CSV table of C-alpha atoms in Angstrom, one decimal:
chain,number,residue,atom,x,y,z
A,186,UNK,CA,-42.2,241.3,94.9
A,187,UNK,CA,-41.7,238.1,96.6
A,188,UNK,CA,-44.5,235.6,96.8
A,189,UNK,CA,-43.0,233.9,99.9
A,190,UNK,CA,-44.2,234.3,103.5
A,191,UNK,CA,-43.6,237.7,105.1
A,192,UNK,CA,-41.5,238.1,108.2
A,193,UNK,CA,-44.8,238.7,110.2
A,194,UNK,CA,-46.1,235.4,108.7
A,195,UNK,CA,-43.1,233.5,109.8
A,196,UNK,CA,-43.3,235.0,113.3
A,197,UNK,CA,-47.0,234.0,113.6
A,198,UNK,CA,-46.2,230.5,112.5
A,199,UNK,CA,-43.5,230.2,115.1
A,200,UNK,CA,-45.7,231.6,117.8
A,201,UNK,CA,-48.5,229.0,117.4
A,202,UNK,CA,-46.4,226.0,118.5
A,203,UNK,CA,-45.0,228.1,121.4
A,204,UNK,CA,-48.5,228.9,122.6
A,205,UNK,CA,-49.5,225.3,122.4
A,206,UNK,CA,-46.4,224.1,124.3
A,207,UNK,CA,-46.0,226.8,126.9
A,208,UNK,CA,-48.5,225.4,129.5
A,209,UNK,CA,-46.6,222.1,129.6
A,210,UNK,CA,-44.2,223.8,132.1
A,211,UNK,CA,-46.9,223.4,134.7
A,212,UNK,CA,-46.2,219.6,134.7
A,213,UNK,CA,-43.3,220.5,137.0
A,214,UNK,CA,-44.6,220.5,140.5
A,215,UNK,CA,-42.2,223.2,141.7
A,216,UNK,CA,-43.5,225.5,139.0
A,217,UNK,CA,-47.2,225.1,139.7
A,218,UNK,CA,-46.7,225.1,143.5
A,219,UNK,CA,-45.1,228.5,143.3
A,220,UNK,CA,-46.9,230.2,140.5
A,221,UNK,CA,-50.2,228.2,140.0
A,222,UNK,CA,-51.4,227.0,143.4
A,223,UNK,CA,-54.9,226.4,142.1
A,224,UNK,CA,-53.7,224.2,139.4
A,225,UNK,CA,-51.5,222.4,142.0
A,226,UNK,CA,-54.7,221.6,143.9
A,227,UNK,CA,-53.9,223.7,147.0
A,228,UNK,CA,-56.8,224.3,149.4
A,229,UNK,CA,-57.3,225.1,153.0
A,230,UNK,CA,-54.7,223.7,155.4
A,231,UNK,CA,-57.2,221.6,157.3
A,232,UNK,CA,-58.4,219.7,154.2
A,233,UNK,CA,-57.1,217.2,151.7
A,234,UNK,CA,-58.7,216.5,148.4
A,235,UNK,CA,-58.7,212.8,147.3
A,236,UNK,CA,-58.8,212.1,143.5
A,237,UNK,CA,-58.7,209.0,141.3
A,238,UNK,CA,-57.8,208.8,137.6
A,239,UNK,CA,-58.5,206.4,134.7
A,240,UNK,CA,-61.8,204.7,135.6
A,241,UNK,CA,-64.5,203.6,135.8
A,242,UNK,CA,-63.2,200.1,135.7
A,243,UNK,CA,-65.4,197.1,136.8
A,244,UNK,CA,-62.4,195.2,137.9
A,245,UNK,CA,-61.2,197.7,140.4
A,246,UNK,CA,-63.4,200.7,140.9
A,247,UNK,CA,-66.0,198.9,143.1
A,248,UNK,CA,-63.2,198.0,145.6
A,249,UNK,CA,-62.3,201.7,146.0
A,250,UNK,CA,-66.0,202.6,146.4
A,251,UNK,CA,-66.3,200.0,149.2
A,252,UNK,CA,-63.3,201.4,151.1
A,253,UNK,CA,-64.5,205.0,150.7
A,254,UNK,CA,-67.9,204.0,151.9
A,255,UNK,CA,-66.5,202.2,154.9
A,256,UNK,CA,-64.6,205.3,155.9
A,257,UNK,CA,-67.4,207.7,155.0
A,258,UNK,CA,-65.2,209.6,152.6
A,259,UNK,CA,-66.1,211.1,149.3
A,260,UNK,CA,-63.7,211.7,146.5
A,261,UNK,CA,-63.4,213.0,142.9
A,262,UNK,CA,-63.1,210.5,140.0
A,263,UNK,CA,-61.5,211.8,136.8
A,264,UNK,CA,-63.1,209.6,134.2
A,265,UNK,CA,-62.0,208.4,130.8
A,266,UNK,CA,-64.7,208.5,128.2
A,267,UNK,CA,-63.8,205.2,126.7
A,268,UNK,CA,-64.1,203.5,130.1
A,269,UNK,CA,-67.4,205.2,131.0
A,270,UNK,CA,-68.8,204.2,127.6
A,271,UNK,CA,-68.0,200.5,128.5
A,272,UNK,CA,-69.4,200.7,132.1
A,273,UNK,CA,-72.0,203.4,132.3
A,274,UNK,CA,-73.7,201.9,135.3
A,275,UNK,CA,-70.5,202.1,137.3
A,276,UNK,CA,-70.3,205.8,136.5
A,277,UNK,CA,-73.8,206.2,137.9
A,278,UNK,CA,-72.8,204.1,141.0
A,279,UNK,CA,-69.9,206.6,141.6
A,280,UNK,CA,-72.3,209.5,141.6
A,281,UNK,CA,-75.0,207.7,143.6
A,282,UNK,CA,-72.3,207.1,146.3
A,283,UNK,CA,-71.9,210.9,146.6
A,284,UNK,CA,-68.6,211.2,144.7
A,285,UNK,CA,-67.7,213.9,142.2
A,286,UNK,CA,-67.0,213.1,138.5
A,287,UNK,CA,-64.6,215.0,136.3
A,288,UNK,CA,-63.0,214.9,132.9
A,289,UNK,CA,-59.7,213.0,132.2
A,290,UNK,CA,-60.1,212.7,128.5
A,291,UNK,CA,-61.7,210.3,126.1
A,292,UNK,CA,-58.8,207.9,125.9
A,293,UNK,CA,-55.5,208.4,127.7
A,294,UNK,CA,-53.9,210.3,124.8
A,295,UNK,CA,-51.0,212.7,125.2
A,296,UNK,CA,-52.5,216.1,124.3
A,297,UNK,CA,-49.1,217.3,123.2
A,298,UNK,CA,-49.7,215.1,120.1
A,299,UNK,CA,-53.2,216.4,119.4
A,300,UNK,CA,-54.1,219.6,117.6
A,301,UNK,CA,-56.5,222.2,118.8
A,302,UNK,CA,-59.5,220.8,116.9
A,303,UNK,CA,-58.9,217.2,118.1
A,304,UNK,CA,-58.3,218.4,121.7
A,305,UNK,CA,-61.6,220.3,121.8
A,306,UNK,CA,-63.5,217.3,120.3
A,307,UNK,CA,-61.9,214.9,122.7
A,308,UNK,CA,-62.7,216.9,125.8
A,309,UNK,CA,-66.2,217.9,124.7
A,310,UNK,CA,-67.1,214.4,123.9
A,311,UNK,CA,-66.0,213.2,127.3
A,312,UNK,CA,-67.8,216.0,129.1
A,313,UNK,CA,-71.0,215.3,127.2
A,314,UNK,CA,-70.9,211.6,128.0
A,315,UNK,CA,-70.3,212.1,131.7
A,316,UNK,CA,-73.2,214.6,131.8
A,317,UNK,CA,-75.5,212.3,129.9
A,318,UNK,CA,-74.6,209.1,131.8
A,319,UNK,CA,-74.4,210.5,135.4
A,320,UNK,CA,-76.6,213.5,135.3
A,321,UNK,CA,-73.8,215.6,136.6
A,322,UNK,CA,-72.0,218.2,134.5
A,323,UNK,CA,-68.3,217.9,135.4
A,324,UNK,CA,-66.5,220.9,136.7
A,325,UNK,CA,-62.8,219.9,136.6
A,326,UNK,CA,-60.3,218.7,134.0
A,327,UNK,CA,-57.1,216.8,134.5
A,328,UNK,CA,-55.3,216.0,131.2
A,329,UNK,CA,-53.6,212.6,130.8
A,330,UNK,CA,-50.0,212.7,132.2
A,331,UNK,CA,-50.7,216.1,133.7
A,332,UNK,CA,-49.7,217.7,130.4
A,333,UNK,CA,-51.6,220.9,129.7
A,334,UNK,CA,-51.4,222.5,126.3
A,335,UNK,CA,-52.6,225.8,124.9
A,336,UNK,CA,-55.4,223.9,123.1
A,337,UNK,CA,-56.5,222.2,126.3
A,338,UNK,CA,-56.7,225.5,128.1
A,339,UNK,CA,-58.8,226.9,125.2
A,340,UNK,CA,-61.1,223.8,125.3
A,341,UNK,CA,-61.4,224.0,129.1
A,342,UNK,CA,-62.5,227.6,128.9
A,343,UNK,CA,-65.1,226.8,126.2
A,344,UNK,CA,-66.4,223.8,128.1
A,345,UNK,CA,-66.5,225.5,131.5
A,346,UNK,CA,-63.9,223.2,133.0
A,347,UNK,CA,-61.3,224.1,135.6
A,348,UNK,CA,-57.9,222.4,135.1
A,349,UNK,CA,-56.5,220.9,138.3
A,350,UNK,CA,-53.5,218.6,138.6
A,351,UNK,CA,-52.3,217.4,142.0
A,352,UNK,CA,-49.8,218.1,144.8
A,353,UNK,CA,-48.8,214.5,145.6
A,354,UNK,CA,-49.2,211.1,144.0
A,355,UNK,CA,-48.5,207.5,144.9
A,356,UNK,CA,-46.8,206.2,141.7
A,357,UNK,CA,-49.4,203.5,141.9
A,358,UNK,CA,-49.3,202.7,138.2
A,359,UNK,CA,-45.9,200.9,138.3
A,360,UNK,CA,-45.4,197.2,138.3
A,361,UNK,CA,-43.3,197.4,141.4
A,362,UNK,CA,-45.8,199.4,143.4
A,363,UNK,CA,-46.8,198.0,146.8
A,364,UNK,CA,-49.1,199.3,149.6
A,365,UNK,CA,-46.0,200.5,151.4
A,366,UNK,CA,-44.5,202.3,148.5
A,367,UNK,CA,-47.7,204.0,147.6
A,368,UNK,CA,-48.3,205.2,151.2
A,369,UNK,CA,-44.7,206.4,151.6
A,370,UNK,CA,-44.7,208.3,148.2
A,371,UNK,CA,-48.0,210.0,148.9
A,372,UNK,CA,-47.0,210.8,152.5
A,373,UNK,CA,-43.7,212.3,151.4
A,374,UNK,CA,-45.4,215.0,149.4
A,375,UNK,CA,-48.6,215.4,151.5
A,376,UNK,CA,-49.5,218.3,153.7
A,377,UNK,CA,-52.6,220.0,154.7
A,378,UNK,CA,-54.3,221.7,151.8
A,379,UNK,CA,-53.0,219.1,149.3
A,380,UNK,CA,-54.6,217.1,146.5
A,381,UNK,CA,-53.8,213.4,146.3
A,382,UNK,CA,-53.7,211.5,143.0
A,383,UNK,CA,-54.3,207.8,143.0
A,384,UNK,CA,-55.7,205.5,140.2
A,385,UNK,CA,-58.8,203.4,140.5
A,386,UNK,CA,-57.9,201.5,137.3
A,387,UNK,CA,-54.8,200.1,135.7
A,388,UNK,CA,-56.2,200.3,132.1
A,389,UNK,CA,-53.2,202.5,131.1
A,390,UNK,CA,-50.7,201.1,133.6
A,391,UNK,CA,-49.0,197.9,134.7
A,392,UNK,CA,-51.6,195.1,135.0
A,393,UNK,CA,-53.1,194.9,138.5
A,394,UNK,CA,-51.1,197.9,139.8
A,395,UNK,CA,-54.3,199.3,141.2
A,396,UNK,CA,-54.2,196.8,144.0
A,397,UNK,CA,-51.3,198.6,145.6
A,398,UNK,CA,-53.3,201.9,145.8
A,399,UNK,CA,-56.3,200.2,147.1
A,400,UNK,CA,-54.3,198.5,149.8
A,401,UNK,CA,-52.7,201.8,150.8
A,402,UNK,CA,-55.9,203.7,150.9
A,403,UNK,CA,-57.2,202.9,154.4
A,404,UNK,CA,-53.8,203.8,155.9
A,405,UNK,CA,-53.7,207.1,154.0
A,406,UNK,CA,-57.1,208.0,155.2
A,407,UNK,CA,-56.1,207.1,158.8
A,408,UNK,CA,-53.0,209.3,158.5
A,409,UNK,CA,-55.1,212.2,157.3
A,410,UNK,CA,-57.4,211.8,160.3
A,411,UNK,CA,-54.5,211.6,162.7
A,412,UNK,CA,-53.2,214.9,161.3
A,413,UNK,CA,-56.6,216.6,161.7
A,414,UNK,CA,-57.2,216.9,158.0
A,415,UNK,CA,-60.7,216.3,156.6
A,416,UNK,CA,-60.7,214.4,153.3
A,417,UNK,CA,-63.2,215.0,150.5
A,418,UNK,CA,-63.8,215.8,146.8
A,419,UNK,CA,-62.0,218.5,144.9
A,420,UNK,CA,-65.1,220.6,144.6
A,421,UNK,CA,-65.5,221.3,148.3
A,422,UNK,CA,-61.7,221.7,148.6
A,423,UNK,CA,-61.6,224.4,146.0
A,424,UNK,CA,-64.8,226.2,147.0
A,425,UNK,CA,-63.5,226.7,150.6
A,426,UNK,CA,-60.2,227.9,149.2
A,427,UNK,CA,-61.8,230.5,147.1
């Protein structure tokens, strides 16, 4: 009788990586637009959800809060635990201004490279810190790089988090980004019911890249108004859609 793994054992061992990697296909916008509209951030056609990643950052986030306040617009901020730990007061300022806070992860680690246990700990730690600092339990999860894994989906279910990516972005993390390129890139993919991704921090991007997104923001808000789209946080966008 052989002491090696059985055929069933080998099959199970092969299945685990596949289950971990399978959700990564949703990183392709065409896939999630067709098959996973909720994950794509699709809402009612007369609304647009505005979201920001990678803060809170004392160098840049206050500028975004000022523009949003001037335009009387609320948004969703997907926070990094490490950034919130450094600037807890800024996290409270975001909530005090009427914005929604959500989970982006502790650091900006690619979850493809983290196992199930590490993924759960990462997201649970971030969710707990956001809740403790801001007094608001986050509802949404957006994994770094938009890469969902099987472990991330399991963690999200355990933590009561709803994964949501985006329907358009501004590529505002690049060194060559300008207000015009950010506006044009967002506008090319934007339609009623969409979810916009911008960044209120360049902590994981080209230094100072956030300035391009900030400069483009008033024009983007004006464009949404001209199209008759109300702009707001993801929570309201999703609640109306459901």
